[in-house]
Amino acid sequence: MKIISTVAELRAQPRPKGKRRVLVPTMGALHAGHLALIRLARKNAGAQGEVALSIFVNPLQFEPGADFSRYPRPALADEELCRKEGVDLIFRPAPGEMYFENRSTFVEETALSEPLCGASRPGHFRGVCTVVTKLFHLLTPDAAVFGEKDFQQLAIMRRMVRDLDFPVEIVAGPTVREPDGLALSSRNQYLSAEERAQAPIIRQALLEAAQSDETSARKMAAAVREKIESASLARIDYVEIVGTDDLRSRLTIEPDSLLAVAIFFGQTRLIDNILLR
Ligand code: AMP
């Protein structure tokens, strides 16, 4: 397994021709959700192909005051997991490798980025689009794998490659969960024991909604809010029912509806979603 930390090194090792390369972009602190994406990448690349994983805590996608500096960076544990999973290449640049101090060019998707997390985290998706564009240029993958836990991010990636003609196939991986239903996230380790004990309420509320025959989006959202608010430490950022195509609010539950939520437990913001019908 090669570990590359500078752009110069990456450029000095042009990728072998005819070998399919599949990229898994991450911010590190790898967990079983990331590992499932690595396996999906391997399946897509084939035994002869190459699985590349990037680890970059991207300052551009953290809003001021967010958890950029305290985001976990367990470099050795991440390397070990990648080695075990048969990753071929880790690209782990320092922030100074990726951005010039006087950078003035960004990539922005302007429709799907507006609602949901885009409304709560201004500039977040501009940071994501910019860094993923750079990773695509630097690593020239044939495909890239993203998790459905970040459904909005996945939709934006699909839109970005379509609109800007990136020759990159976007592959989606299902959300991996703890046995109690909590979606795995590198941020789960911020939770106190009490918060962790209450956090599965998110999945319970989503499942209850998906299993109900409610057809009014307003009523369904109200039921989800009530359920989540029954957990004393939960604070709702948003509970939204949107179309999977445009991520815009729906009045009624339709076959293409997505129930998406962002919930704070203390300072920790957790997101999850479920497809309806
Ligand atoms: P992150 O390191 O949090 O930026 O995530 C890197 C990739 O892993 C993104 O495509 C995420 O959607 C995906 N991911 C994060 N958590 C999970 C999970 N629990 N299940 C599946 N994929 C995930």
PDB file of C-alpha atoms and ligand atoms in Angstrom:
ATOM      1  CA  MET A   1       0.000   0.000   0.000  1.00  0.00           C
ATOM      2  CA  LYS A   2       1.382   3.356  -1.071  1.00  0.00           C
ATOM      3  CA  ILE A   3       0.876   6.361   1.185  1.00  0.00           C
ATOM      4  CA  ILE A   4       1.274   9.650  -0.628  1.00  0.00           C
ATOM      5  CA  SER A   5       1.128  12.967   1.161  1.00  0.00           C
ATOM      6  CA  THR A   6       2.227  15.513  -1.426  1.00  0.00           C
ATOM      7  CA  VAL A   7       0.954  16.547  -4.823  1.00  0.00           C
ATOM      8  CA  ALA A   8       4.485  16.369  -6.214  1.00  0.00           C
ATOM      9  CA  GLU A   9       4.803  12.719  -5.168  1.00  0.00           C
ATOM     10  CA  LEU A  10       1.433  11.935  -6.693  1.00  0.00           C
ATOM     11  CA  ARG A  11       2.447  13.579  -9.981  1.00  0.00           C
ATOM     12  CA  ALA A  12       5.733  11.678  -9.962  1.00  0.00           C
ATOM     13  CA  GLN A  13       3.809   8.391  -9.988  1.00  0.00           C
ATOM     14  CA  PRO A  14       1.524   8.540 -13.013  1.00  0.00           C
ATOM     15  CA  ARG A  15      -1.173   5.904 -12.727  1.00  0.00           C
ATOM     16  CA  PRO A  16      -0.693   2.703 -14.673  1.00  0.00           C
ATOM     17  CA  LYS A  17      -2.618   2.696 -17.958  1.00  0.00           C
ATOM     18  CA  GLY A  18      -5.529   0.303 -18.310  1.00  0.00           C
ATOM     19  CA  LYS A  19      -5.957  -0.149 -14.571  1.00  0.00           C
ATOM     20  CA  ARG A  20      -9.347   0.929 -13.298  1.00  0.00           C
ATOM     21  CA  ARG A  21      -8.982   3.268 -10.329  1.00  0.00           C
ATOM     22  CA  VAL A  22     -11.791   3.759  -7.825  1.00  0.00           C
ATOM     23  CA  LEU A  23     -11.562   6.520  -5.247  1.00  0.00           C
ATOM     24  CA  VAL A  24     -13.111   6.647  -1.770  1.00  0.00           C
ATOM     25  CA  PRO A  25     -12.904  10.249  -0.531  1.00  0.00           C
ATOM     26  CA  THR A  26     -12.936  10.509   3.286  1.00  0.00           C
ATOM     27  CA  MET A  27     -11.917  12.718   6.159  1.00  0.00           C
ATOM     28  CA  GLY A  28     -10.340   9.737   7.939  1.00  0.00           C
ATOM     29  CA  ALA A  29     -11.214   8.424  11.423  1.00  0.00           C
ATOM     30  CA  LEU A  30     -12.317   5.383   9.466  1.00  0.00           C
ATOM     31  CA  HIS A  31     -15.171   3.215  10.714  1.00  0.00           C
ATOM     32  CA  ALA A  32     -17.169   0.280   9.362  1.00  0.00           C
ATOM     33  CA  GLY A  33     -19.156   2.642   7.094  1.00  0.00           C
ATOM     34  CA  HIS A  34     -15.959   3.670   5.321  1.00  0.00           C
ATOM     35  CA  LEU A  35     -14.811   0.042   5.155  1.00  0.00           C
ATOM     36  CA  ALA A  36     -18.050  -0.924   3.403  1.00  0.00           C
ATOM     37  CA  LEU A  37     -17.318   1.784   0.818  1.00  0.00           C
ATOM     38  CA  ILE A  38     -13.795   0.417   0.355  1.00  0.00           C
ATOM     39  CA  ARG A  39     -15.252  -3.038  -0.346  1.00  0.00           C
ATOM     40  CA  LEU A  40     -17.676  -1.531  -2.824  1.00  0.00           C
ATOM     41  CA  ALA A  41     -14.759   0.262  -4.452  1.00  0.00           C
ATOM     42  CA  ARG A  42     -12.864  -3.024  -4.737  1.00  0.00           C
ATOM     43  CA  LYS A  43     -15.881  -4.684  -6.333  1.00  0.00           C
ATOM     44  CA  ASN A  44     -16.153  -1.839  -8.822  1.00  0.00           C
ATOM     45  CA  ALA A  45     -12.403  -1.760  -9.558  1.00  0.00           C
ATOM     46  CA  GLY A  46     -12.033  -5.534  -9.881  1.00  0.00           C
ATOM     47  CA  ALA A  47      -9.149  -7.586  -8.513  1.00  0.00           C
ATOM     48  CA  GLN A  48      -6.761  -6.066 -11.086  1.00  0.00           C
ATOM     49  CA  GLY A  49      -7.957  -2.520 -10.453  1.00  0.00           C
ATOM     50  CA  GLU A  50      -6.784   0.007  -7.929  1.00  0.00           C
ATOM     51  CA  VAL A  51      -8.608   1.242  -4.813  1.00  0.00           C
ATOM     52  CA  ALA A  52      -7.484   4.693  -3.725  1.00  0.00           C
ATOM     53  CA  LEU A  53      -8.624   6.315  -0.502  1.00  0.00           C
ATOM     54  CA  SER A  54      -8.131   9.963   0.280  1.00  0.00           C
ATOM     55  CA  ILE A  55      -7.956  11.248   3.837  1.00  0.00           C
ATOM     56  CA  PHE A  56      -8.286  14.977   4.056  1.00  0.00           C
ATOM     57  CA  VAL A  57      -9.995  17.018   6.757  1.00  0.00           C
ATOM     58  CA  ASN A  58     -11.010  19.750   4.381  1.00  0.00           C
ATOM     59  CA  PRO A  59     -10.954  23.160   6.060  1.00  0.00           C
ATOM     60  CA  LEU A  60     -13.139  24.632   3.287  1.00  0.00           C
ATOM     61  CA  GLN A  61     -16.151  22.555   4.267  1.00  0.00           C
ATOM     62  CA  PHE A  62     -16.151  23.499   7.944  1.00  0.00           C
ATOM     63  CA  GLU A  63     -18.036  26.642   8.857  1.00  0.00           C
ATOM     64  CA  PRO A  64     -16.326  29.093  11.255  1.00  0.00           C
ATOM     65  CA  GLY A  65     -16.601  27.757  14.799  1.00  0.00           C
ATOM     66  CA  ALA A  66     -17.227  24.176  13.631  1.00  0.00           C
ATOM     67  CA  ASP A  67     -15.174  21.156  14.728  1.00  0.00           C
ATOM     68  CA  PHE A  68     -12.312  21.435  12.201  1.00  0.00           C
ATOM     69  CA  SER A  69      -9.498  21.542  14.756  1.00  0.00           C
ATOM     70  CA  ARG A  70     -10.887  18.848  17.038  1.00  0.00           C
ATOM     71  CA  TYR A  71     -11.950  16.491  14.231  1.00  0.00           C
ATOM     72  CA  PRO A  72     -10.303  13.088  15.028  1.00  0.00           C
ATOM     73  CA  ARG A  73      -7.142  12.274  13.016  1.00  0.00           C
ATOM     74  CA  PRO A  74      -6.033   8.739  14.011  1.00  0.00           C
ATOM     75  CA  ALA A  75      -3.449   8.363  11.232  1.00  0.00           C
ATOM     76  CA  LEU A  76      -1.960   4.997  12.229  1.00  0.00           C
ATOM     77  CA  ALA A  77      -5.276   3.273  12.942  1.00  0.00           C
ATOM     78  CA  ASP A  78      -6.560   4.490   9.556  1.00  0.00           C
ATOM     79  CA  GLU A  79      -3.492   3.105   7.784  1.00  0.00           C
ATOM     80  CA  GLU A  80      -3.903  -0.254   9.500  1.00  0.00           C
ATOM     81  CA  LEU A  81      -7.570  -0.524   8.478  1.00  0.00           C
ATOM     82  CA  CYS A  82      -6.728   0.366   4.886  1.00  0.00           C
ATOM     83  CA  ARG A  83      -3.956  -2.201   4.790  1.00  0.00           C
ATOM     84  CA  LYS A  84      -6.333  -4.895   6.061  1.00  0.00           C
ATOM     85  CA  GLU A  85      -8.937  -3.948   3.461  1.00  0.00           C
ATOM     86  CA  GLY A  86      -6.445  -4.145   0.614  1.00  0.00           C
ATOM     87  CA  VAL A  87      -6.426  -0.447  -0.276  1.00  0.00           C
ATOM     88  CA  ASP A  88      -3.715   0.196  -2.874  1.00  0.00           C
ATOM     89  CA  LEU A  89      -3.128   3.889  -2.359  1.00  0.00           C
ATOM     90  CA  ILE A  90      -3.787   6.385   0.425  1.00  0.00           C
ATOM     91  CA  PHE A  91      -3.602  10.046  -0.536  1.00  0.00           C
ATOM     92  CA  ARG A  92      -3.319  12.034   2.683  1.00  0.00           C
ATOM     93  CA  PRO A  93      -2.255  15.586   1.929  1.00  0.00           C
ATOM     94  CA  ALA A  94      -1.611  18.294   4.496  1.00  0.00           C
ATOM     95  CA  PRO A  95      -3.919  21.350   4.126  1.00  0.00           C
ATOM     96  CA  GLY A  96      -1.029  23.359   2.719  1.00  0.00           C
ATOM     97  CA  GLU A  97      -0.726  20.837  -0.130  1.00  0.00           C
ATOM     98  CA  MET A  98      -4.292  21.364  -1.261  1.00  0.00           C
ATOM     99  CA  TYR A  99      -4.839  25.114  -0.992  1.00  0.00           C
ATOM    100  CA  PHE A 100      -2.828  28.177  -1.807  1.00  0.00           C
ATOM    101  CA  GLU A 101      -3.199  30.940   0.759  1.00  0.00           C
ATOM    102  CA  ASN A 102      -4.562  33.277  -1.890  1.00  0.00           C
ATOM    103  CA  ARG A 103      -6.861  30.700  -3.519  1.00  0.00           C
ATOM    104  CA  SER A 104      -9.711  32.395  -5.326  1.00  0.00           C
ATOM    105  CA  THR A 105     -11.367  29.670  -7.400  1.00  0.00           C
ATOM    106  CA  PHE A 106     -14.143  27.450  -6.074  1.00  0.00           C
ATOM    107  CA  VAL A 107     -16.649  24.963  -7.461  1.00  0.00           C
ATOM    108  CA  GLU A 108     -20.230  25.615  -6.503  1.00  0.00           C
ATOM    109  CA  GLU A 109     -23.418  23.685  -7.162  1.00  0.00           C
ATOM    110  CA  THR A 110     -26.257  26.117  -6.714  1.00  0.00           C
ATOM    111  CA  ALA A 111     -29.560  24.211  -6.528  1.00  0.00           C
ATOM    112  CA  LEU A 112     -29.280  20.952  -4.577  1.00  0.00           C
ATOM    113  CA  SER A 113     -26.886  22.668  -2.156  1.00  0.00           C
ATOM    114  CA  GLU A 114     -29.458  25.169  -0.943  1.00  0.00           C
ATOM    115  CA  PRO A 115     -31.834  23.218   1.323  1.00  0.00           C
ATOM    116  CA  LEU A 116     -31.186  20.812   4.232  1.00  0.00           C
ATOM    117  CA  CYS A 117     -27.533  20.839   5.354  1.00  0.00           C
ATOM    118  CA  GLY A 118     -26.770  23.637   2.887  1.00  0.00           C
ATOM    119  CA  ALA A 119     -29.160  25.934   4.769  1.00  0.00           C
ATOM    120  CA  SER A 120     -27.632  25.062   8.163  1.00  0.00           C
ATOM    121  CA  ARG A 121     -24.016  25.016   6.991  1.00  0.00           C
ATOM    122  CA  PRO A 122     -23.411  27.895   4.557  1.00  0.00           C
ATOM    123  CA  GLY A 123     -20.451  27.222   2.280  1.00  0.00           C
ATOM    124  CA  HIS A 124     -20.221  23.559   3.268  1.00  0.00           C
ATOM    125  CA  PHE A 125     -21.067  22.086  -0.134  1.00  0.00           C
ATOM    126  CA  ARG A 126     -18.949  24.640  -1.949  1.00  0.00           C
ATOM    127  CA  GLY A 127     -16.065  23.267   0.124  1.00  0.00           C
ATOM    128  CA  VAL A 128     -17.037  19.688  -0.718  1.00  0.00           C
ATOM    129  CA  CYS A 129     -17.398  20.360  -4.470  1.00  0.00           C
ATOM    130  CA  THR A 130     -14.101  22.222  -4.570  1.00  0.00           C
ATOM    131  CA  VAL A 131     -12.109  19.546  -2.771  1.00  0.00           C
ATOM    132  CA  VAL A 132     -13.695  16.648  -4.668  1.00  0.00           C
ATOM    133  CA  THR A 133     -12.946  18.424  -7.961  1.00  0.00           C
ATOM    134  CA  LYS A 134      -9.328  18.742  -6.910  1.00  0.00           C
ATOM    135  CA  LEU A 135      -9.192  15.078  -5.847  1.00  0.00           C
ATOM    136  CA  PHE A 136     -10.689  14.054  -9.200  1.00  0.00           C
ATOM    137  CA  HIS A 137      -8.067  16.082 -11.069  1.00  0.00           C
ATOM    138  CA  LEU A 138      -5.190  14.822  -8.922  1.00  0.00           C
ATOM    139  CA  LEU A 139      -6.136  11.141  -8.796  1.00  0.00           C
ATOM    140  CA  THR A 140      -8.112  10.832 -12.076  1.00  0.00           C
ATOM    141  CA  PRO A 141     -10.354   8.004 -10.812  1.00  0.00           C
ATOM    142  CA  ASP A 142     -12.726   6.099 -13.110  1.00  0.00           C
ATOM    143  CA  ALA A 143     -15.265   5.917 -10.310  1.00  0.00           C
ATOM    144  CA  ALA A 144     -15.769   7.386  -6.838  1.00  0.00           C
ATOM    145  CA  VAL A 145     -17.797   5.939  -3.983  1.00  0.00           C
ATOM    146  CA  PHE A 146     -19.981   8.015  -1.640  1.00  0.00           C
ATOM    147  CA  GLY A 147     -22.265   6.987   1.226  1.00  0.00           C
ATOM    148  CA  GLU A 148     -26.043   7.360   1.219  1.00  0.00           C
ATOM    149  CA  LYS A 149     -25.869   8.599   4.807  1.00  0.00           C
ATOM    150  CA  ASP A 150     -24.838  11.912   3.242  1.00  0.00           C
ATOM    151  CA  PHE A 151     -27.648  11.734   0.710  1.00  0.00           C
ATOM    152  CA  GLN A 152     -27.463  15.408  -0.220  1.00  0.00           C
ATOM    153  CA  GLN A 153     -23.713  15.193  -0.799  1.00  0.00           C
ATOM    154  CA  LEU A 154     -24.230  12.165  -3.033  1.00  0.00           C
ATOM    155  CA  ALA A 155     -26.899  13.982  -5.072  1.00  0.00           C
ATOM    156  CA  ILE A 156     -24.622  17.013  -5.436  1.00  0.00           C
ATOM    157  CA  MET A 157     -21.711  14.844  -6.583  1.00  0.00           C
ATOM    158  CA  ARG A 158     -23.914  13.275  -9.266  1.00  0.00           C
ATOM    159  CA  ARG A 159     -25.047  16.720 -10.403  1.00  0.00           C
ATOM    160  CA  MET A 160     -21.515  18.093 -10.407  1.00  0.00           C
ATOM    161  CA  VAL A 161     -20.050  15.311 -12.560  1.00  0.00           C
ATOM    162  CA  ARG A 162     -23.005  15.619 -14.932  1.00  0.00           C
ATOM    163  CA  ASP A 163     -22.832  19.398 -15.223  1.00  0.00           C
ATOM    164  CA  LEU A 164     -19.033  19.623 -15.483  1.00  0.00           C
ATOM    165  CA  ASP A 165     -18.461  16.465 -17.585  1.00  0.00           C
ATOM    166  CA  PHE A 166     -16.184  14.690 -15.160  1.00  0.00           C
ATOM    167  CA  PRO A 167     -15.488  11.221 -16.603  1.00  0.00           C
ATOM    168  CA  VAL A 168     -16.116   9.700 -13.175  1.00  0.00           C
ATOM    169  CA  GLU A 169     -18.837   7.185 -12.319  1.00  0.00           C
ATOM    170  CA  ILE A 170     -20.471   7.962  -8.965  1.00  0.00           C
ATOM    171  CA  VAL A 171     -21.212   4.828  -6.933  1.00  0.00           C
ATOM    172  CA  ALA A 172     -23.485   4.911  -3.850  1.00  0.00           C
ATOM    173  CA  GLY A 173     -23.031   2.773  -0.725  1.00  0.00           C
ATOM    174  CA  PRO A 174     -25.842   2.068   1.767  1.00  0.00           C
ATOM    175  CA  THR A 175     -25.643   3.463   5.306  1.00  0.00           C
ATOM    176  CA  VAL A 176     -23.892   1.225   7.816  1.00  0.00           C
ATOM    177  CA  ARG A 177     -25.363   1.315  11.331  1.00  0.00           C
ATOM    178  CA  GLU A 178     -24.639   0.288  14.892  1.00  0.00           C
ATOM    179  CA  PRO A 179     -26.773  -2.644  16.106  1.00  0.00           C
ATOM    180  CA  ASP A 180     -29.117  -0.112  17.778  1.00  0.00           C
ATOM    181  CA  GLY A 181     -29.668   1.704  14.481  1.00  0.00           C
ATOM    182  CA  LEU A 182     -27.434   4.754  14.955  1.00  0.00           C
ATOM    183  CA  ALA A 183     -25.698   5.551  11.653  1.00  0.00           C
ATOM    184  CA  LEU A 184     -21.932   5.201  12.009  1.00  0.00           C
ATOM    185  CA  SER A 185     -20.140   8.524  11.923  1.00  0.00           C
ATOM    186  CA  SER A 186     -16.679   9.712  12.898  1.00  0.00           C
ATOM    187  CA  ARG A 187     -18.520  12.303  15.004  1.00  0.00           C
ATOM    188  CA  ASN A 188     -20.281   9.686  17.159  1.00  0.00           C
ATOM    189  CA  GLN A 189     -17.169   9.604  19.333  1.00  0.00           C
ATOM    190  CA  TYR A 190     -17.942  13.165  20.482  1.00  0.00           C
ATOM    191  CA  LEU A 191     -21.161  11.934  22.149  1.00  0.00           C
ATOM    192  CA  SER A 192     -21.282  11.629  25.954  1.00  0.00           C
ATOM    193  CA  ALA A 193     -22.557   8.306  27.306  1.00  0.00           C
ATOM    194  CA  GLU A 194     -25.975   9.861  27.908  1.00  0.00           C
ATOM    195  CA  GLU A 195     -26.152  11.395  24.445  1.00  0.00           C
ATOM    196  CA  ARG A 196     -25.035   8.127  22.864  1.00  0.00           C
ATOM    197  CA  ALA A 197     -27.768   6.278  24.754  1.00  0.00           C
ATOM    198  CA  GLN A 198     -30.425   8.656  23.359  1.00  0.00           C
ATOM    199  CA  ALA A 199     -29.106   8.988  19.792  1.00  0.00           C
ATOM    200  CA  PRO A 200     -30.839   5.838  18.397  1.00  0.00           C
ATOM    201  CA  ILE A 201     -34.114   7.800  18.717  1.00  0.00           C
ATOM    202  CA  ILE A 202     -33.216   9.256  15.304  1.00  0.00           C
ATOM    203  CA  ARG A 203     -33.384   5.925  13.508  1.00  0.00           C
ATOM    204  CA  GLN A 204     -36.453   4.865  15.503  1.00  0.00           C
ATOM    205  CA  ALA A 205     -38.303   8.027  14.470  1.00  0.00           C
ATOM    206  CA  LEU A 206     -37.345   7.570  10.796  1.00  0.00           C
ATOM    207  CA  LEU A 207     -38.406   3.924  10.759  1.00  0.00           C
ATOM    208  CA  GLU A 208     -41.723   4.685  12.444  1.00  0.00           C
ATOM    209  CA  ALA A 209     -42.444   7.366   9.859  1.00  0.00           C
ATOM    210  CA  ALA A 210     -41.482   5.134   6.926  1.00  0.00           C
ATOM    211  CA  GLN A 211     -43.689   2.330   8.229  1.00  0.00           C
ATOM    212  CA  SER A 212     -46.731   4.590   8.804  1.00  0.00           C
ATOM    213  CA  ASP A 213     -49.363   5.231   6.118  1.00  0.00           C
ATOM    214  CA  GLU A 214     -49.232   8.980   6.659  1.00  0.00           C
ATOM    215  CA  THR A 215     -49.534  10.806   3.350  1.00  0.00           C
ATOM    216  CA  SER A 216     -49.199  14.393   4.579  1.00  0.00           C
ATOM    217  CA  ALA A 217     -45.579  15.533   4.741  1.00  0.00           C
ATOM    218  CA  ARG A 218     -46.460  18.161   7.360  1.00  0.00           C
ATOM    219  CA  LYS A 219     -48.056  15.594   9.661  1.00  0.00           C
ATOM    220  CA  MET A 220     -45.266  13.096   9.155  1.00  0.00           C
ATOM    221  CA  ALA A 221     -42.616  15.709   9.946  1.00  0.00           C
ATOM    222  CA  ALA A 222     -44.552  16.741  13.073  1.00  0.00           C
ATOM    223  CA  ALA A 223     -44.675  13.119  14.288  1.00  0.00           C
ATOM    224  CA  VAL A 224     -40.927  12.724  13.684  1.00  0.00           C
ATOM    225  CA  ARG A 225     -40.219  15.950  15.575  1.00  0.00           C
ATOM    226  CA  GLU A 226     -42.360  14.871  18.495  1.00  0.00           C
ATOM    227  CA  LYS A 227     -40.669  11.499  18.724  1.00  0.00           C
ATOM    228  CA  ILE A 228     -37.161  12.964  18.538  1.00  0.00           C
ATOM    229  CA  GLU A 229     -38.001  15.699  21.035  1.00  0.00           C
ATOM    230  CA  SER A 230     -39.003  12.993  23.508  1.00  0.00           C
ATOM    231  CA  ALA A 231     -35.233  12.475  23.930  1.00  0.00           C
ATOM    232  CA  SER A 232     -34.257  15.157  26.469  1.00  0.00           C
ATOM    233  CA  LEU A 233     -30.813  15.844  24.962  1.00  0.00           C
ATOM    234  CA  ALA A 234     -31.915  16.073  21.307  1.00  0.00           C
ATOM    235  CA  ARG A 235     -32.212  19.444  19.580  1.00  0.00           C
ATOM    236  CA  ILE A 236     -33.644  19.472  16.086  1.00  0.00           C
ATOM    237  CA  ASP A 237     -31.774  21.296  13.333  1.00  0.00           C
ATOM    238  CA  TYR A 238     -34.164  20.149  10.597  1.00  0.00           C
ATOM    239  CA  VAL A 239     -36.730  17.477   9.809  1.00  0.00           C
ATOM    240  CA  GLU A 240     -37.623  17.645   6.115  1.00  0.00           C
ATOM    241  CA  ILE A 241     -39.452  15.602   3.535  1.00  0.00           C
ATOM    242  CA  VAL A 242     -38.048  16.282   0.091  1.00  0.00           C
ATOM    243  CA  GLY A 243     -37.999  14.815  -3.405  1.00  0.00           C
ATOM    244  CA  THR A 244     -34.912  12.730  -4.127  1.00  0.00           C
ATOM    245  CA  ASP A 245     -34.521  14.432  -7.509  1.00  0.00           C
ATOM    246  CA  ASP A 246     -34.526  18.119  -6.498  1.00  0.00           C
ATOM    247  CA  LEU A 247     -34.272  17.940  -2.674  1.00  0.00           C
ATOM    248  CA  ARG A 248     -37.175  20.425  -2.488  1.00  0.00           C
ATOM    249  CA  SER A 249     -39.928  20.110   0.120  1.00  0.00           C
ATOM    250  CA  ARG A 250     -42.890  17.901  -0.721  1.00  0.00           C
ATOM    251  CA  LEU A 251     -46.437  18.426   0.588  1.00  0.00           C
ATOM    252  CA  THR A 252     -47.412  14.790   0.219  1.00  0.00           C
ATOM    253  CA  ILE A 253     -45.462  11.579   0.537  1.00  0.00           C
ATOM    254  CA  GLU A 254     -44.695  10.313  -2.947  1.00  0.00           C
ATOM    255  CA  PRO A 255     -42.649   7.385  -4.251  1.00  0.00           C
ATOM    256  CA  ASP A 256     -39.582   9.593  -4.620  1.00  0.00           C
ATOM    257  CA  SER A 257     -39.739  11.142  -1.137  1.00  0.00           C
ATOM    258  CA  LEU A 258     -36.849  11.264   1.279  1.00  0.00           C
ATOM    259  CA  LEU A 259     -37.166  11.983   4.979  1.00  0.00           C
ATOM    260  CA  ALA A 260     -33.955  13.692   6.054  1.00  0.00           C
ATOM    261  CA  VAL A 261     -33.002  14.964   9.501  1.00  0.00           C
ATOM    262  CA  ALA A 262     -30.170  16.747  11.290  1.00  0.00           C
ATOM    263  CA  ILE A 263     -30.202  16.527  15.067  1.00  0.00           C
ATOM    264  CA  PHE A 264     -27.885  18.037  17.659  1.00  0.00           C
ATOM    265  CA  PHE A 265     -26.909  16.155  20.766  1.00  0.00           C
ATOM    266  CA  GLY A 266     -24.932  18.763  22.674  1.00  0.00           C
ATOM    267  CA  GLN A 267     -22.481  20.252  20.151  1.00  0.00           C
ATOM    268  CA  THR A 268     -22.581  17.131  17.980  1.00  0.00           C
ATOM    269  CA  ARG A 269     -24.712  17.330  14.872  1.00  0.00           C
ATOM    270  CA  LEU A 270     -25.880  13.981  13.492  1.00  0.00           C
ATOM    271  CA  ILE A 271     -27.625  13.437  10.159  1.00  0.00           C
ATOM    272  CA  ASP A 272     -29.657  10.540   8.847  1.00  0.00           C
ATOM    273  CA  ASN A 273     -32.302   9.858   6.210  1.00  0.00           C
ATOM    274  CA  ILE A 274     -34.704   7.224   4.942  1.00  0.00           C
ATOM    275  CA  LEU A 275     -36.461   6.697   1.625  1.00  0.00           C
ATOM    276  CA  LEU A 276     -40.268   6.724   1.860  1.00  0.00           C
ATOM    277  CA  ARG A 277     -42.458   4.357  -0.179  1.00  0.00           C
TER     278      ARG A 277
HETATM  279  P1  AMP B   1     -16.524  11.330   5.930  1.00  0.00           P
HETATM  280  O1  AMP B   1     -15.194  10.730   6.275  1.00  0.00           O
HETATM  281  O2  AMP B   1     -17.452  11.435   7.093  1.00  0.00           O
HETATM  282  O3  AMP B   1     -16.413  12.578   5.108  1.00  0.00           O
HETATM  283  O4  AMP B   1     -17.218  10.257   4.981  1.00  0.00           O
HETATM  284  C1  AMP B   1     -16.579   9.744   3.844  1.00  0.00           C
HETATM  285  C2  AMP B   1     -17.563   8.928   3.063  1.00  0.00           C
HETATM  286  O5  AMP B   1     -18.076   7.889   3.881  1.00  0.00           O
HETATM  287  C3  AMP B   1     -18.776   9.745   2.591  1.00  0.00           C
HETATM  288  O6  AMP B   1     -19.106   9.339   1.282  1.00  0.00           O
HETATM  289  C4  AMP B   1     -19.848   9.347   3.572  1.00  0.00           C
HETATM  290  O7  AMP B   1     -21.149   9.429   3.033  1.00  0.00           O
HETATM  291  C5  AMP B   1     -19.471   7.906   3.848  1.00  0.00           C
HETATM  292  N1  AMP B   1     -20.033   7.460   5.129  1.00  0.00           N
HETATM  293  C6  AMP B   1     -19.945   8.080   6.320  1.00  0.00           C
HETATM  294  N2  AMP B   1     -20.632   7.389   7.258  1.00  0.00           N
HETATM  295  C7  AMP B   1     -21.167   6.315   6.634  1.00  0.00           C
HETATM  296  C8  AMP B   1     -21.983   5.220   7.057  1.00  0.00           C
HETATM  297  N3  AMP B   1     -22.391   5.105   8.308  1.00  0.00           N
HETATM  298  N4  AMP B   1     -22.351   4.301   6.139  1.00  0.00           N
HETATM  299  C9  AMP B   1     -21.935   4.412   4.839  1.00  0.00           C
HETATM  300  N5  AMP B   1     -21.152   5.408   4.393  1.00  0.00           N
HETATM  301  C10 AMP B   1     -20.783   6.354   5.265  1.00  0.00           C
END
